Amino acid sequence: MNALHQDLVRIVGETDVLSETRDVAPFVADVRDRYNGSALCVVHPRSVDEVAAVVALCVEHSVPVQPQGGNTSLCGGSIPLADARGVILSLSRMRRIREIDAANNSITVEAGCVLADVQRAAVGAGRFYPVSLGAEGSCQIGGNIATNAGGTGVLRYGNTRENVLGLEVVLPNATVWNGLRGLRKDNTGFDLKHLFIGSEGLLGIVTAATLRLHPLNTHHIAAWLAPASIDAAVELLGLFQSSLGPKLTAFEIMNSAQLRMVLTHMPDRQSPLDPARPWHILVELGDSSDEPGLRASVENLLQAAISDGLLTDAAMASSEAQRAAMWNIRHSVTDAIKAAGRGIAHDIAVPISKIPEFLRRVSPALEQRFAGIQIVIVGHLGDGNLHYIPLFEFDAWDAFADPQAVVDEVHRMTYGVAMELGGTFSAEHGIGQYLLAEMREYKSEVELSLMRSIKHAFDPRGLFNPAKVIPQ
Ligand SMILES: Cc1cc2nc3c(=O)[nH]c(=O)nc-3n(C[C@H](O)[C@H](O)[C@H](O)COP(=O)(O)OP(=O)(O)OC[C@H]3O[C@@H](n4cnc5c(N)ncnc54)[C@H](O)[C@@H]3O)c2cc1C
């Protein structure tokens, strides 16, 4: 360790190598307090050359490398295992915006740029970077790319994958691949960037990216809706898509249990509608000009939906402050759940048409099996993606003799139905260390063996983010 430490200091400087336990602690604990890892040290390179030099050194010493961005992973992806003896390579010091090319609608940023800073820089150039999620004040572009982050803008703009034009990556053999191209068309062999997007740091360390920008939406219409049922919510989504589709930017849903949790634990939030209604939708439309008929079209659609019994109530935001307050509720869900009890998180997706069936099959079965369980649901209905979180209050949780057995059974009951309906057990959060058993259970041997081959081709010694994503 001494020799490695001295060499790391030579590369990045004394203050950018942390090895005291108290300094390393925040980097080995995850955002949901579920994982505690260990590491020899944390290194903060400031340039792609420093990243490559750190990687070369780790390879020379056969030391695992844990890439880390904002450490907001919800599946323990950024946390080394408890017995790991590796180096955490944090991208946090690499936060330069290298170029904004407004005419090309692109921005080139370093991997450590915080997502919200990139959004702001785009707005400064009269453009829009559409990836948006609750952790946008701390998650980083490199982490978004490594997890192919989704969020609330996917319905209109796609996942992170659809918004990446080019990448710069340090490979496990310490060479640098410069693929920072701002092109919409480039059919020159394999499109390598797609291998790194969503690879959770297993194949390379993203050091910079060229991202796709969009016209800035200067006008927004947001509304809080109470659909009569989950079937009505799906039907309503179809109505919005068929009549206002291109302007629809978000269609987010939460159930009453989730909304009440936010109101209880964040008393300054106020529900726009009666929180006792079973389902709540935050719908938003955005436009780059103030099309006079748009608001009227939304009002007409909502009026018709109320007349047809699809909606029991609706409230349109009449100011920017009201719109922000609605989003504030949506972005408070993670903290509210953390305060309310022990939630068992599932990030499932099924075809949108199958969401009602998924809920009808899973929720009653769980409620019958576990007394006191609360079904908390929040999600991106427009993408068929639900964060389905059966939750026990802390006392009830502490009373379980074998809590892991409860988690395993709840997982089996939930994922089993999602998979039967043609869905997935991880829609946007990735695999990390949380879902290794599910990878083994639900992925075919063909898929797993292809993933192992790709991993081996890039990283034959298995030093990058070991023991994650691909079960051995
Ligand atoms: C409140 C909250 C809300 C969230 N909402 C959403 C949501 O709506 N949609 C969604 O998709 N996710 C969501 N997440 C999950 C998380 O924010 C995203 O996965 C985010 O993209 C992770 O970015 P990060 O910088 O924090 O990465 P980290 O957590 O640091 O790392 C995540 C993974 O990427 C790897 N990695 C990080 N940086 C690099 C790099 N430069 N090169 C290679 N690998 C790297 C790590 O090794 C790890 O495997 C949410 C999280 C929180 C806490």
Short mmCIF file of C-alpha atoms and ligand atoms in Angstrom, two decimals:
data_model
loop_
_atom_site.label_atom_id
_atom_site.label_comp_id
_atom_site.label_asym_id
_atom_site.label_seq_id
_atom_site.Cartn_x
_atom_site.Cartn_y
_atom_site.Cartn_z
CA MET A 1 0.00 0.00 0.00
CA ASN A 2 2.83 2.40 0.81
CA ALA A 3 4.39 2.14 -2.65
CA LEU A 4 0.97 2.43 -4.33
CA HIS A 5 0.07 5.40 -2.15
CA GLN A 6 3.31 7.22 -2.97
CA ASP A 7 2.85 6.61 -6.69
CA LEU A 8 -0.76 7.83 -6.57
CA VAL A 9 0.39 10.99 -4.77
CA ARG A 10 2.99 11.50 -7.50
CA ILE A 11 0.19 11.41 -10.11
CA VAL A 12 -2.58 13.49 -8.49
CA GLY A 13 -0.90 15.27 -5.56
CA GLU A 14 -1.04 14.73 -1.78
CA THR A 15 -4.45 16.31 -1.17
CA ASP A 16 -6.19 14.26 -3.83
CA VAL A 17 -5.42 10.87 -2.29
CA LEU A 18 -7.59 10.12 0.77
CA SER A 19 -6.73 7.12 2.90
CA GLU A 20 -7.74 8.00 6.49
CA THR A 21 -10.82 5.98 7.51
CA ARG A 22 -12.89 9.09 8.28
CA ASP A 23 -12.05 10.61 4.89
CA VAL A 24 -12.85 7.42 2.98
CA ALA A 25 -16.10 6.76 4.92
CA PRO A 26 -18.49 8.86 2.75
CA PHE A 27 -17.25 7.10 -0.37
CA VAL A 28 -17.93 3.57 0.95
CA ALA A 29 -21.49 4.20 2.22
CA ASP A 30 -24.46 4.35 -0.11
CA VAL A 31 -27.30 6.83 -0.29
CA ARG A 32 -29.88 4.41 1.20
CA ASP A 33 -27.67 3.18 4.07
CA ARG A 34 -27.75 -0.39 2.74
CA TYR A 35 -24.12 -0.98 1.81
CA ASN A 36 -20.84 -0.44 3.57
CA GLY A 37 -17.75 -1.17 1.56
CA SER A 38 -14.05 -0.74 2.06
CA ALA A 39 -11.22 0.73 0.02
CA LEU A 40 -7.49 1.33 0.33
CA CYS A 41 -7.99 4.93 -0.67
CA VAL A 42 -9.96 7.42 -2.76
CA VAL A 43 -8.18 9.16 -5.65
CA HIS A 44 -9.35 12.35 -7.35
CA PRO A 45 -7.68 12.76 -10.75
CA ARG A 46 -8.19 16.06 -12.56
CA SER A 47 -7.59 15.08 -16.20
CA VAL A 48 -7.95 12.16 -18.56
CA ASP A 49 -4.16 11.67 -18.46
CA GLU A 50 -4.26 11.42 -14.67
CA VAL A 51 -7.10 8.89 -14.87
CA ALA A 52 -5.09 6.80 -17.33
CA ALA A 53 -1.98 7.01 -15.11
CA VAL A 54 -3.98 5.93 -12.03
CA VAL A 55 -5.46 3.00 -13.96
CA ALA A 56 -2.00 1.95 -15.22
CA LEU A 57 -0.71 1.98 -11.67
CA CYS A 58 -3.64 -0.07 -10.35
CA VAL A 59 -3.12 -2.63 -13.13
CA GLU A 60 0.59 -2.81 -12.27
CA HIS A 61 -0.28 -3.49 -8.62
CA SER A 62 -3.28 -5.76 -9.50
CA VAL A 63 -5.51 -3.47 -7.46
CA PRO A 64 -9.27 -3.25 -8.29
CA VAL A 65 -10.61 0.10 -9.50
CA GLN A 66 -14.01 1.37 -8.34
CA PRO A 67 -15.20 4.24 -10.57
CA GLN A 68 -17.40 6.64 -8.63
CA GLY A 69 -19.42 9.70 -9.61
CA GLY A 70 -21.94 11.36 -7.31
CA ASN A 71 -22.45 8.09 -5.36
CA THR A 72 -26.24 8.24 -5.75
CA SER A 73 -26.58 4.69 -7.08
CA LEU A 74 -29.69 2.99 -5.72
CA CYS A 75 -28.27 -0.50 -6.22
CA GLY A 76 -24.89 -0.32 -4.49
CA GLY A 77 -23.16 0.05 -7.87
CA SER A 78 -20.70 2.70 -6.74
CA ILE A 79 -19.78 1.03 -3.43
CA PRO A 80 -16.93 -1.49 -3.30
CA LEU A 81 -17.62 -4.77 -1.52
CA ALA A 82 -16.92 -5.01 2.21
CA ASP A 83 -13.77 -7.06 1.65
CA ALA A 84 -12.48 -5.06 -1.31
CA ARG A 85 -8.90 -3.84 -1.21
CA GLY A 86 -9.09 -1.44 -4.12
CA VAL A 87 -8.92 2.20 -5.14
CA ILE A 88 -12.01 4.35 -5.51
CA LEU A 89 -11.46 6.53 -8.56
CA SER A 90 -13.69 9.56 -8.08
CA LEU A 91 -14.41 11.75 -11.10
CA SER A 92 -15.57 14.67 -8.92
CA ARG A 93 -12.66 16.97 -9.77
CA MET A 94 -13.25 16.62 -13.53
CA ARG A 95 -16.08 19.09 -13.95
CA ARG A 96 -15.05 21.30 -16.85
CA ILE A 97 -17.50 22.16 -19.58
CA ARG A 98 -15.22 21.81 -22.56
CA GLU A 99 -17.44 23.17 -25.32
CA ILE A 100 -20.98 24.23 -26.13
CA ASP A 101 -21.79 24.11 -29.85
CA ALA A 102 -25.25 25.68 -30.05
CA ALA A 103 -25.45 25.36 -33.85
CA ASN A 104 -24.73 21.63 -33.51
CA ASN A 105 -27.03 21.34 -30.50
CA SER A 106 -24.30 19.66 -28.47
CA ILE A 107 -22.28 20.15 -25.32
CA THR A 108 -19.02 18.45 -24.36
CA VAL A 109 -18.49 18.03 -20.63
CA GLU A 110 -16.17 16.19 -18.30
CA ALA A 111 -17.57 13.15 -16.51
CA GLY A 112 -17.58 14.76 -13.05
CA CYS A 113 -19.95 17.56 -14.07
CA VAL A 114 -23.04 17.48 -11.88
CA LEU A 115 -26.18 16.91 -13.97
CA ALA A 116 -27.87 20.12 -12.75
CA ASP A 117 -24.80 22.15 -13.80
CA VAL A 118 -25.01 20.70 -17.31
CA GLN A 119 -28.73 21.50 -17.47
CA ARG A 120 -27.93 25.10 -16.42
CA ALA A 121 -25.10 25.44 -18.94
CA ALA A 122 -27.44 24.28 -21.70
CA VAL A 123 -30.05 26.84 -20.68
CA GLY A 124 -27.33 29.50 -20.69
CA ALA A 125 -26.81 28.72 -24.37
CA GLY A 126 -30.55 28.79 -25.09
CA ARG A 127 -30.74 24.99 -25.25
CA PHE A 128 -32.11 22.14 -23.14
CA TYR A 129 -30.46 18.99 -21.76
CA PRO A 130 -33.44 16.77 -20.97
CA VAL A 131 -32.17 14.12 -18.55
CA SER A 132 -33.73 14.99 -15.19
CA LEU A 133 -34.00 13.02 -11.95
CA GLY A 134 -34.34 13.47 -8.22
CA ALA A 135 -30.58 13.23 -7.65
CA GLU A 136 -29.70 15.79 -10.33
CA GLY A 137 -28.12 18.13 -7.78
CA SER A 138 -25.41 15.58 -6.98
CA CYS A 139 -25.27 12.79 -9.60
CA GLN A 140 -22.70 13.23 -12.33
CA ILE A 141 -22.74 12.86 -16.11
CA GLY A 142 -20.28 9.95 -15.95
CA GLY A 143 -22.57 8.15 -13.50
CA ASN A 144 -25.63 8.92 -15.64
CA ILE A 145 -23.88 7.43 -18.65
CA ALA A 146 -22.57 4.40 -16.77
CA THR A 147 -26.12 3.65 -15.55
CA ASN A 148 -27.96 4.85 -18.68
CA ALA A 149 -30.06 6.93 -16.29
CA GLY A 150 -33.73 7.46 -17.11
CA GLY A 151 -35.74 9.90 -15.01
CA THR A 152 -38.73 12.06 -15.75
CA GLY A 153 -37.97 13.17 -19.34
CA VAL A 154 -37.70 9.75 -20.98
CA LEU A 155 -41.21 9.85 -22.41
CA ARG A 156 -40.26 12.62 -24.83
CA TYR A 157 -36.46 12.61 -24.99
CA GLY A 158 -35.36 9.04 -24.26
CA ASN A 159 -32.89 7.69 -21.70
CA THR A 160 -29.34 8.99 -21.30
CA ARG A 161 -28.35 6.62 -24.14
CA GLU A 162 -30.45 8.60 -26.62
CA ASN A 163 -28.76 11.82 -25.51
CA VAL A 164 -25.11 10.79 -25.83
CA LEU A 165 -23.36 11.56 -29.11
CA GLY A 166 -19.78 10.71 -28.17
CA LEU A 167 -17.53 9.54 -25.34
CA GLU A 168 -13.98 9.69 -24.06
CA VAL A 169 -13.11 6.58 -22.07
CA VAL A 170 -10.08 5.22 -20.20
CA LEU A 171 -9.95 1.48 -20.81
CA PRO A 172 -8.82 -1.17 -18.32
CA ASN A 173 -5.47 -1.42 -20.17
CA ALA A 174 -4.98 2.31 -19.43
CA THR A 175 -5.33 3.44 -23.04
CA VAL A 176 -7.68 6.32 -23.89
CA TRP A 177 -10.43 5.95 -26.49
CA ASN A 178 -11.34 9.36 -27.87
CA GLY A 179 -14.80 8.99 -29.35
CA LEU A 180 -15.93 12.56 -28.63
CA ARG A 181 -17.82 13.04 -31.89
CA GLY A 182 -20.85 15.29 -32.07
CA LEU A 183 -22.42 13.43 -34.99
CA ARG A 184 -25.99 12.26 -35.56
CA LYS A 185 -24.84 9.91 -38.29
CA ASP A 186 -21.68 7.80 -38.22
CA ASN A 187 -21.93 4.26 -39.57
CA THR A 188 -18.24 3.40 -39.41
CA GLY A 189 -18.26 -0.02 -37.82
CA PHE A 190 -19.51 -0.90 -34.34
CA ASP A 191 -20.93 2.06 -32.43
CA LEU A 192 -18.66 1.52 -29.44
CA LYS A 193 -20.14 4.20 -27.20
CA HIS A 194 -23.21 2.04 -26.66
CA LEU A 195 -21.10 -0.63 -24.98
CA PHE A 196 -20.02 1.82 -22.29
CA ILE A 197 -23.45 3.41 -21.78
CA GLY A 198 -25.15 1.38 -19.07
CA SER A 199 -22.10 -0.79 -18.40
CA GLU A 200 -21.84 0.46 -14.77
CA GLY A 201 -18.10 1.01 -14.89
CA LEU A 202 -17.26 -2.59 -15.82
CA LEU A 203 -15.71 -1.84 -19.20
CA GLY A 204 -14.10 1.58 -18.89
CA ILE A 205 -14.04 4.90 -17.07
CA VAL A 206 -15.95 7.63 -18.86
CA THR A 207 -13.92 10.84 -18.59
CA ALA A 208 -15.93 13.10 -20.93
CA ALA A 209 -19.01 13.06 -23.13
CA THR A 210 -20.58 14.99 -25.97
CA LEU A 211 -24.28 15.26 -25.24
CA ARG A 212 -27.25 16.03 -27.44
CA LEU A 213 -29.08 19.31 -26.73
CA HIS A 214 -32.66 20.17 -27.63
CA PRO A 215 -34.70 23.35 -28.15
CA LEU A 216 -35.41 25.04 -24.83
CA ASN A 217 -38.98 24.72 -23.62
CA THR A 218 -39.81 28.22 -22.46
CA HIS A 219 -43.47 27.46 -21.74
CA HIS A 220 -44.75 24.70 -19.49
CA ILE A 221 -48.14 23.42 -18.51
CA ALA A 222 -48.23 21.21 -15.43
CA ALA A 223 -51.25 19.59 -13.84
CA TRP A 224 -51.93 17.29 -10.89
CA LEU A 225 -54.56 14.69 -11.70
CA ALA A 226 -56.53 12.15 -9.71
CA PRO A 227 -57.47 9.27 -12.02
CA ALA A 228 -60.41 7.10 -11.00
CA SER A 229 -58.31 3.93 -11.12
CA ILE A 230 -55.04 2.60 -12.46
CA ASP A 231 -56.85 1.46 -15.63
CA ALA A 232 -58.13 5.02 -16.03
CA ALA A 233 -54.57 6.34 -15.58
CA VAL A 234 -53.33 4.16 -18.47
CA GLU A 235 -56.26 5.25 -20.64
CA LEU A 236 -55.56 8.89 -19.81
CA LEU A 237 -51.92 8.50 -20.86
CA GLY A 238 -53.15 7.23 -24.24
CA LEU A 239 -55.44 10.27 -24.58
CA PHE A 240 -52.61 12.70 -23.82
CA GLN A 241 -50.31 10.92 -26.24
CA SER A 242 -52.78 10.82 -29.10
CA SER A 243 -53.92 14.44 -28.79
CA LEU A 244 -50.86 16.27 -27.40
CA GLY A 245 -48.10 13.65 -27.86
CA PRO A 246 -45.12 15.68 -29.14
CA LYS A 247 -45.49 18.24 -26.34
CA LEU A 248 -45.88 15.71 -23.53
CA THR A 249 -42.72 15.73 -21.40
CA ALA A 250 -43.71 13.83 -18.25
CA PHE A 251 -46.44 11.54 -16.99
CA GLU A 252 -45.50 10.60 -13.44
CA ILE A 253 -47.63 8.58 -11.07
CA MET A 254 -47.74 7.92 -7.32
CA ASN A 255 -50.24 6.16 -5.13
CA SER A 256 -51.94 7.57 -2.08
CA ALA A 257 -49.54 5.80 0.33
CA GLN A 258 -46.57 7.50 -1.35
CA LEU A 259 -48.16 10.95 -1.36
CA ARG A 260 -49.17 10.71 2.30
CA MET A 261 -45.63 9.69 3.19
CA VAL A 262 -44.24 12.84 1.54
CA LEU A 263 -46.82 15.02 3.32
CA THR A 264 -46.08 13.40 6.68
CA HIS A 265 -42.31 13.63 6.52
CA MET A 266 -42.04 16.93 4.65
CA PRO A 267 -44.80 19.03 6.25
CA ASP A 268 -44.01 22.07 4.07
CA ARG A 269 -45.27 20.19 0.98
CA GLN A 270 -48.95 20.61 0.15
CA SER A 271 -50.97 18.24 -1.98
CA PRO A 272 -52.76 19.98 -4.87
CA LEU A 273 -55.65 17.48 -4.48
CA ASP A 274 -57.14 15.36 -1.71
CA PRO A 275 -54.31 12.92 -0.87
CA ALA A 276 -56.85 10.18 -0.02
CA ARG A 277 -57.60 9.68 -3.70
CA PRO A 278 -55.98 6.39 -4.69
CA TRP A 279 -53.75 7.60 -7.54
CA HIS A 280 -52.04 10.89 -8.39
CA ILE A 281 -50.48 11.91 -11.69
CA LEU A 282 -48.14 14.80 -12.43
CA VAL A 283 -48.42 15.55 -16.12
CA GLU A 284 -46.32 18.16 -17.90
CA LEU A 285 -46.20 19.59 -21.41
CA GLY A 286 -43.45 21.82 -22.72
CA ASP A 287 -43.10 24.04 -25.76
CA SER A 288 -40.52 26.43 -27.15
CA SER A 289 -43.21 29.00 -27.96
CA ASP A 290 -46.36 30.14 -26.21
CA GLU A 291 -48.84 28.35 -28.44
CA PRO A 292 -52.11 30.04 -27.45
CA GLY A 293 -54.32 27.00 -27.89
CA LEU A 294 -52.24 24.59 -25.85
CA ARG A 295 -53.59 25.42 -22.41
CA ALA A 296 -57.14 25.35 -23.75
CA SER A 297 -56.50 21.93 -25.35
CA VAL A 298 -55.26 20.56 -22.01
CA GLU A 299 -58.27 22.05 -20.18
CA ASN A 300 -60.65 20.49 -22.74
CA LEU A 301 -58.96 17.13 -22.44
CA LEU A 302 -59.21 17.20 -18.64
CA GLN A 303 -62.84 18.32 -18.74
CA ALA A 304 -63.73 15.46 -21.09
CA ALA A 305 -61.81 12.99 -18.89
CA ILE A 306 -63.79 14.14 -15.84
CA SER A 307 -67.09 13.81 -17.77
CA ASP A 308 -66.09 10.30 -18.92
CA GLY A 309 -65.25 9.24 -15.37
CA LEU A 310 -61.54 8.75 -16.03
CA LEU A 311 -60.59 11.57 -13.69
CA THR A 312 -62.12 12.38 -10.32
CA ASP A 313 -60.32 15.73 -10.00
CA ALA A 314 -57.61 17.85 -11.58
CA ALA A 315 -55.60 20.97 -10.72
CA MET A 316 -53.57 22.91 -13.27
CA ALA A 317 -50.58 24.91 -12.08
CA SER A 318 -51.31 28.57 -12.64
CA SER A 319 -47.83 29.87 -11.84
CA GLU A 320 -44.21 28.77 -12.03
CA ALA A 321 -44.24 28.48 -8.22
CA GLN A 322 -47.17 26.06 -8.31
CA ARG A 323 -45.48 23.98 -10.99
CA ALA A 324 -42.27 23.87 -8.91
CA ALA A 325 -44.29 22.83 -5.84
CA MET A 326 -45.74 19.90 -7.76
CA TRP A 327 -42.27 18.75 -8.83
CA ASN A 328 -41.06 19.26 -5.28
CA ILE A 329 -43.51 16.60 -4.13
CA ARG A 330 -42.35 14.25 -6.89
CA HIS A 331 -38.69 14.73 -6.04
CA SER A 332 -39.24 14.17 -2.30
CA VAL A 333 -40.26 10.54 -2.55
CA THR A 334 -36.88 8.92 -1.84
CA ASP A 335 -36.32 10.87 1.39
CA ALA A 336 -39.92 10.29 2.51
CA ILE A 337 -39.62 6.52 2.05
CA LYS A 338 -36.30 6.48 3.89
CA ALA A 339 -37.93 8.26 6.85
CA ALA A 340 -41.08 6.11 6.87
CA GLY A 341 -39.68 2.63 7.28
CA ARG A 342 -37.84 -0.19 5.57
CA GLY A 343 -38.84 -0.20 1.92
CA ILE A 344 -38.03 -3.12 -0.35
CA ALA A 345 -37.29 -1.36 -3.62
CA HIS A 346 -38.20 -2.70 -7.04
CA ASP A 347 -37.54 -0.73 -10.21
CA ILE A 348 -39.68 -2.77 -12.58
CA ALA A 349 -41.04 -2.07 -16.04
CA VAL A 350 -43.76 -3.92 -17.91
CA PRO A 351 -45.56 -3.01 -21.15
CA ILE A 352 -47.77 -0.05 -20.17
CA SER A 353 -50.90 -2.01 -21.05
CA LYS A 354 -49.93 -4.63 -18.43
CA ILE A 355 -49.47 -2.27 -15.48
CA PRO A 356 -53.00 -2.78 -14.09
CA GLU A 357 -52.59 -6.56 -14.29
CA PHE A 358 -49.18 -6.39 -12.61
CA LEU A 359 -50.69 -4.44 -9.70
CA ARG A 360 -53.77 -6.65 -9.42
CA ARG A 361 -51.61 -9.74 -9.20
CA VAL A 362 -48.82 -8.54 -6.91
CA SER A 363 -50.31 -6.12 -4.37
CA PRO A 364 -53.15 -8.31 -2.96
CA ALA A 365 -50.79 -11.31 -2.81
CA LEU A 366 -48.23 -9.34 -0.76
CA GLU A 367 -50.90 -7.83 1.52
CA GLN A 368 -52.28 -11.29 2.22
CA ARG A 369 -48.83 -12.78 2.86
CA PHE A 370 -47.38 -10.04 5.12
CA ALA A 371 -49.49 -8.34 7.79
CA GLY A 372 -48.75 -4.63 8.11
CA ILE A 373 -47.07 -4.28 4.71
CA GLN A 374 -47.74 -0.98 2.89
CA ILE A 375 -47.53 -0.84 -0.89
CA VAL A 376 -45.79 2.38 -1.89
CA ILE A 377 -45.74 3.16 -5.60
CA VAL A 378 -44.14 5.98 -7.54
CA GLY A 379 -42.98 5.88 -11.11
CA HIS A 380 -42.75 6.97 -14.67
CA LEU A 381 -46.08 5.68 -15.97
CA GLY A 382 -45.36 7.04 -19.42
CA ASP A 383 -42.41 4.60 -19.65
CA GLY A 384 -44.17 1.63 -18.02
CA ASN A 385 -41.66 1.97 -15.16
CA LEU A 386 -42.82 1.68 -11.56
CA HIS A 387 -40.76 2.01 -8.40
CA TYR A 388 -42.75 -0.59 -6.50
CA ILE A 389 -41.79 -0.42 -2.84
CA PRO A 390 -43.50 -2.70 -0.29
CA LEU A 391 -42.65 -1.08 3.05
CA PHE A 392 -42.67 -2.12 6.71
CA GLU A 393 -42.55 0.36 9.57
CA PHE A 394 -39.27 0.13 11.47
CA ASP A 395 -40.76 -1.75 14.49
CA ALA A 396 -42.36 -4.37 12.27
CA TRP A 397 -39.15 -4.72 10.32
CA ASP A 398 -37.02 -5.15 13.44
CA ALA A 399 -39.37 -7.92 14.61
CA PHE A 400 -38.55 -10.18 11.65
CA ALA A 401 -36.28 -13.03 12.72
CA ASP A 402 -34.84 -13.34 9.21
CA PRO A 403 -35.33 -10.05 7.32
CA GLN A 404 -33.31 -11.21 4.34
CA ALA A 405 -35.76 -14.09 3.84
CA VAL A 406 -38.58 -11.50 3.73
CA VAL A 407 -36.71 -9.43 1.14
CA ASP A 408 -36.07 -12.53 -0.97
CA GLU A 409 -39.70 -13.62 -0.85
CA VAL A 410 -41.04 -10.15 -1.69
CA HIS A 411 -38.56 -9.94 -4.57
CA ARG A 412 -39.64 -13.33 -5.92
CA MET A 413 -43.34 -12.45 -5.73
CA THR A 414 -42.81 -9.08 -7.43
CA TYR A 415 -40.20 -9.83 -10.06
CA GLY A 416 -41.83 -13.16 -10.90
CA VAL A 417 -45.01 -11.43 -12.09
CA ALA A 418 -43.13 -8.61 -13.85
CA MET A 419 -41.10 -11.17 -15.80
CA GLU A 420 -44.18 -13.25 -16.66
CA LEU A 421 -45.75 -10.12 -18.13
CA GLY A 422 -42.77 -9.51 -20.42
CA GLY A 423 -41.16 -6.96 -18.10
CA THR A 424 -37.80 -6.33 -16.48
CA PHE A 425 -36.46 -6.38 -12.92
CA SER A 426 -34.38 -3.22 -13.44
CA ALA A 427 -35.77 -0.52 -15.68
CA GLU A 428 -33.39 2.36 -14.95
CA HIS A 429 -31.33 1.94 -11.77
CA GLY A 430 -29.07 -0.84 -13.03
CA ILE A 431 -27.84 -3.97 -11.28
CA GLY A 432 -24.87 -3.02 -9.10
CA GLN A 433 -24.63 -5.49 -6.24
CA TYR A 434 -28.36 -5.39 -5.41
CA LEU A 435 -29.70 -7.54 -8.24
CA LEU A 436 -27.02 -10.15 -8.86
CA ALA A 437 -29.32 -13.00 -7.79
CA GLU A 438 -31.99 -11.76 -10.21
CA MET A 439 -29.46 -11.62 -13.06
CA ARG A 440 -28.74 -15.30 -12.35
CA GLU A 441 -32.43 -16.12 -12.09
CA TYR A 442 -33.95 -14.24 -15.01
CA LYS A 443 -31.24 -13.63 -17.63
CA SER A 444 -30.65 -16.44 -20.08
CA GLU A 445 -27.31 -18.24 -20.14
CA VAL A 446 -26.84 -16.90 -23.68
CA GLU A 447 -27.09 -13.28 -22.45
CA LEU A 448 -24.88 -13.87 -19.41
CA SER A 449 -22.24 -15.64 -21.42
CA LEU A 450 -22.16 -12.80 -24.00
CA MET A 451 -21.77 -10.29 -21.16
CA ARG A 452 -18.93 -12.33 -19.65
CA SER A 453 -17.19 -12.46 -23.05
CA ILE A 454 -17.48 -8.70 -23.52
CA LYS A 455 -16.23 -8.05 -19.99
CA HIS A 456 -13.30 -10.41 -20.57
CA ALA A 457 -12.41 -8.74 -23.89
CA PHE A 458 -12.18 -5.31 -22.21
CA ASP A 459 -10.98 -6.27 -18.75
CA PRO A 460 -9.45 -9.76 -18.74
CA ARG A 461 -8.17 -9.38 -15.17
CA GLY A 462 -11.54 -8.24 -13.86
CA LEU A 463 -10.16 -5.16 -12.09
CA PHE A 464 -12.90 -2.63 -13.00
CA ASN A 465 -15.82 -2.57 -10.55
CA PRO A 466 -15.43 -6.24 -9.63
CA ALA A 467 -18.28 -8.48 -8.41
CA LYS A 468 -20.99 -6.24 -9.85
CA VAL A 469 -23.63 -6.69 -12.56
CA ILE A 470 -22.54 -10.07 -14.01
CA PRO A 471 -22.91 -13.00 -11.61
CA GLN A 472 -19.92 -15.33 -11.62
C1 LIG B 1 -33.18 10.74 -4.96
C2 LIG B 1 -32.73 9.88 -6.11
C3 LIG B 1 -33.50 9.83 -7.26
C4 LIG B 1 -33.09 9.05 -8.34
N1 LIG B 1 -33.87 9.03 -9.45
C5 LIG B 1 -33.48 8.30 -10.52
C6 LIG B 1 -34.29 8.28 -11.70
O1 LIG B 1 -35.36 8.87 -11.76
N2 LIG B 1 -33.82 7.59 -12.76
C7 LIG B 1 -32.62 6.91 -12.72
O2 LIG B 1 -32.25 6.30 -13.72
N3 LIG B 1 -31.86 6.90 -11.61
C8 LIG B 1 -32.26 7.57 -10.52
N4 LIG B 1 -31.50 7.55 -9.38
C9 LIG B 1 -30.27 6.74 -9.34
C10 LIG B 1 -28.96 7.53 -9.62
O3 LIG B 1 -29.09 8.87 -9.33
C11 LIG B 1 -28.56 7.41 -11.06
O4 LIG B 1 -28.27 6.06 -11.30
C12 LIG B 1 -27.33 8.27 -11.45
O5 LIG B 1 -27.24 8.20 -12.86
C13 LIG B 1 -26.03 7.82 -10.84
O6 LIG B 1 -25.05 8.83 -11.04
P1 LIG B 1 -23.84 9.03 -10.01
O7 LIG B 1 -22.93 10.06 -10.57
O8 LIG B 1 -24.33 9.25 -8.66
O9 LIG B 1 -23.14 7.60 -10.14
P2 LIG B 1 -22.59 6.68 -8.98
O10 LIG B 1 -23.68 6.34 -8.04
O11 LIG B 1 -21.37 7.26 -8.41
O12 LIG B 1 -22.20 5.39 -9.82
C14 LIG B 1 -23.17 4.60 -10.44
C15 LIG B 1 -22.48 3.52 -11.28
O13 LIG B 1 -21.77 4.13 -12.35
C16 LIG B 1 -20.37 3.86 -12.26
N5 LIG B 1 -19.70 5.11 -12.63
C17 LIG B 1 -19.85 6.34 -12.05
N6 LIG B 1 -19.13 7.25 -12.73
C18 LIG B 1 -18.52 6.59 -13.74
C19 LIG B 1 -17.64 6.99 -14.79
N7 LIG B 1 -17.25 8.25 -14.94
N8 LIG B 1 -17.21 6.05 -15.66
C20 LIG B 1 -17.60 4.75 -15.52
N9 LIG B 1 -18.41 4.32 -14.55
C21 LIG B 1 -18.88 5.23 -13.68
C22 LIG B 1 -20.12 3.43 -10.83
O14 LIG B 1 -19.02 2.56 -10.76
C23 LIG B 1 -21.42 2.72 -10.52
O15 LIG B 1 -21.41 1.43 -11.03
C24 LIG B 1 -31.89 8.30 -8.28
C25 LIG B 1 -31.13 8.36 -7.11
C26 LIG B 1 -31.53 9.12 -6.03
C27 LIG B 1 -30.68 9.14 -4.80
#
